[in-house]
mmCIF file of C-alpha atoms in Angstrom:
data_model
loop_
_atom_site.group_PDB
_atom_site.id
_atom_site.type_symbol
_atom_site.label_atom_id
_atom_site.label_comp_id
_atom_site.label_asym_id
_atom_site.label_seq_id
_atom_site.Cartn_x
_atom_site.Cartn_y
_atom_site.Cartn_z
ATOM 1 C CA MET A 1 5.266 -47.189 -0.487
ATOM 2 C CA LEU A 2 8.033 -46.545 2.050
ATOM 3 C CA PHE A 3 5.643 -44.605 4.291
ATOM 4 C CA LEU A 4 3.160 -47.484 4.236
ATOM 5 C CA THR A 5 5.897 -49.908 5.257
ATOM 6 C CA LEU A 6 6.972 -47.635 8.107
ATOM 7 C CA TYR A 7 3.345 -47.363 9.189
ATOM 8 C CA GLN A 8 2.983 -51.144 9.273
ATOM 9 C CA ILE A 9 6.132 -51.481 11.372
ATOM 10 C CA LEU A 10 4.965 -48.748 13.753
ATOM 11 C CA ASP A 11 1.506 -50.331 13.930
ATOM 12 C CA TYR A 12 3.030 -53.676 14.870
ATOM 13 C CA LEU A 13 5.238 -52.103 17.575
ATOM 14 C CA ILE A 14 2.307 -50.177 19.032
ATOM 15 C CA ASN A 15 0.248 -53.370 19.208
ATOM 16 C CA ILE A 16 3.089 -55.093 21.064
ATOM 17 C CA ILE A 17 3.382 -52.208 23.549
ATOM 18 C CA VAL A 18 -0.376 -52.221 24.176
ATOM 19 C CA PHE A 19 -0.248 -55.981 24.776
ATOM 20 C CA VAL A 20 2.643 -55.553 27.246
ATOM 21 C CA VAL A 21 0.726 -52.803 29.095
ATOM 22 C CA ILE A 22 -2.309 -55.070 29.430
ATOM 23 C CA VAL A 23 -0.172 -57.990 30.650
ATOM 24 C CA GLN A 24 1.516 -55.732 33.216
ATOM 25 C CA PHE A 25 -1.861 -54.445 34.405
ATOM 26 C CA VAL A 26 -3.331 -57.930 34.791
ATOM 27 C CA LEU A 27 -0.213 -59.241 36.526
ATOM 28 C CA GLY A 28 -0.282 -56.238 38.876
ATOM 29 C CA LEU A 29 -3.888 -57.026 39.783
ATOM 30 C CA LEU A 30 -3.041 -60.683 40.364
ATOM 31 C CA ILE A 31 -0.183 -59.655 42.647
ATOM 32 C CA ALA A 32 -2.333 -57.092 44.485
ATOM 33 C CA PHE A 33 -5.055 -59.655 45.212
ATOM 34 C CA ASN A 34 -2.508 -62.355 46.220
ATOM 35 C CA VAL A 35 -3.451 -64.691 43.388
ATOM 36 C CA VAL A 36 0.221 -64.919 42.449
ATOM 37 C CA ASN A 37 3.065 -64.276 44.824
ATOM 38 C CA MET A 38 6.104 -62.060 44.276
ATOM 39 C CA HIS A 39 8.172 -64.641 46.173
ATOM 40 C CA ASN A 40 7.907 -66.830 43.080
ATOM 41 C CA GLN A 41 11.073 -66.045 41.100
ATOM 42 C CA PHE A 42 9.388 -66.328 37.708
ATOM 43 C CA VAL A 43 6.573 -63.932 38.642
ATOM 44 C CA ALA A 44 9.040 -61.479 40.151
ATOM 45 C CA ALA A 45 11.279 -61.629 37.064
ATOM 46 C CA VAL A 46 8.386 -61.122 34.636
ATOM 47 C CA TYR A 47 6.908 -58.242 36.647
ATOM 48 C CA THR A 48 10.306 -56.560 37.024
ATOM 49 C CA ALA A 49 11.010 -56.917 33.295
ATOM 50 C CA LEU A 50 7.609 -55.502 32.329
ATOM 51 C CA ASN A 51 8.099 -52.559 34.679
ATOM 52 C CA ALA A 52 11.578 -51.915 33.262
ATOM 53 C CA ILE A 53 10.191 -51.914 29.713
ATOM 54 C CA LEU A 54 7.185 -49.699 30.414
ATOM 55 C CA GLU A 55 8.542 -47.293 33.043
ATOM 56 C CA PRO A 56 10.237 -44.937 30.524
ATOM 57 C CA MET A 57 6.866 -44.500 28.792
ATOM 58 C CA LEU A 58 4.713 -44.312 31.916
ATOM 59 C CA LYS A 59 6.900 -42.022 34.060
ATOM 60 C CA PRO A 60 6.292 -38.826 32.020
ATOM 61 C CA ILE A 61 2.556 -39.527 32.019
ATOM 62 C CA ARG A 62 2.573 -40.023 35.800
ATOM 63 C CA ARG A 63 4.367 -36.687 36.266
ATOM 64 C CA ILE A 64 1.689 -34.834 34.295
ATOM 65 C CA MET A 65 -1.387 -36.572 35.710
ATOM 66 C CA PRO A 66 -2.802 -35.633 39.123
ATOM 67 C CA ASN A 67 -2.392 -38.090 41.982
ATOM 68 C CA THR A 68 -5.518 -40.274 42.107
ATOM 69 C CA GLY A 69 -4.542 -42.356 45.109
ATOM 70 C CA ALA A 70 -4.367 -46.096 44.686
ATOM 71 C CA ILE A 71 -5.595 -46.125 41.079
ATOM 72 C CA ASP A 72 -2.977 -45.559 38.382
ATOM 73 C CA PHE A 73 -4.520 -44.292 35.153
ATOM 74 C CA SER A 74 -1.207 -43.866 33.308
ATOM 75 C CA PRO A 75 -1.425 -47.246 31.482
ATOM 76 C CA MET A 76 -4.851 -46.281 30.152
ATOM 77 C CA VAL A 77 -3.556 -42.866 29.050
ATOM 78 C CA LEU A 78 -0.601 -44.568 27.333
ATOM 79 C CA ILE A 79 -2.898 -46.948 25.448
ATOM 80 C CA ILE A 80 -5.167 -44.073 24.384
ATOM 81 C CA GLY A 81 -2.170 -42.007 23.262
ATOM 82 C CA LEU A 82 -0.691 -44.875 21.281
ATOM 83 C CA THR A 83 -4.056 -45.552 19.648
ATOM 84 C CA ILE A 84 -4.362 -41.893 18.650
ATOM 85 C CA LEU A 85 -0.830 -42.019 17.209
ATOM 86 C CA GLN A 86 -1.745 -45.201 15.319
ATOM 87 C CA ILE A 87 -4.818 -43.518 13.805
ATOM 88 C CA ILE A 88 -2.925 -40.368 12.800
ATOM 89 C CA VAL A 89 -0.039 -42.237 11.181
ATOM 90 C CA GLY A 90 -2.463 -44.633 9.498
ATOM 91 C CA ASN A 91 -4.390 -41.754 7.945
ATOM 92 C CA LEU A 92 -1.162 -40.138 6.798
ATOM 93 C CA ALA A 93 -0.040 -43.402 5.220
ATOM 94 C CA ARG A 94 -3.323 -43.731 3.344
ATOM 95 C CA ALA A 95 -3.136 -40.099 2.210
ATOM 96 C CA TYR A 96 0.297 -40.599 0.626
ATOM 97 C CA MET A 97 -0.654 -43.762 -1.257
#
């Protein structure tokens, strides 16, 4: 039962991280296409905070991946990796029930 509880907590945290990655990606696109402006203090604060939260997870992925130019695939790789981790831990939790 303890393993199932830990799985549920980990599942919830992974879902939050995936949501934050998607928000950062969308906000980055909005900034890149000048829909929102970084001169707005709220936008700058949110974008800086999201980058500070996600950079420790994305930096190792960026070091491993080849340089693809203007397109950054590290958020997608992070989401795929977290989803794989979620599936593995979920199957382990069901196996120990």
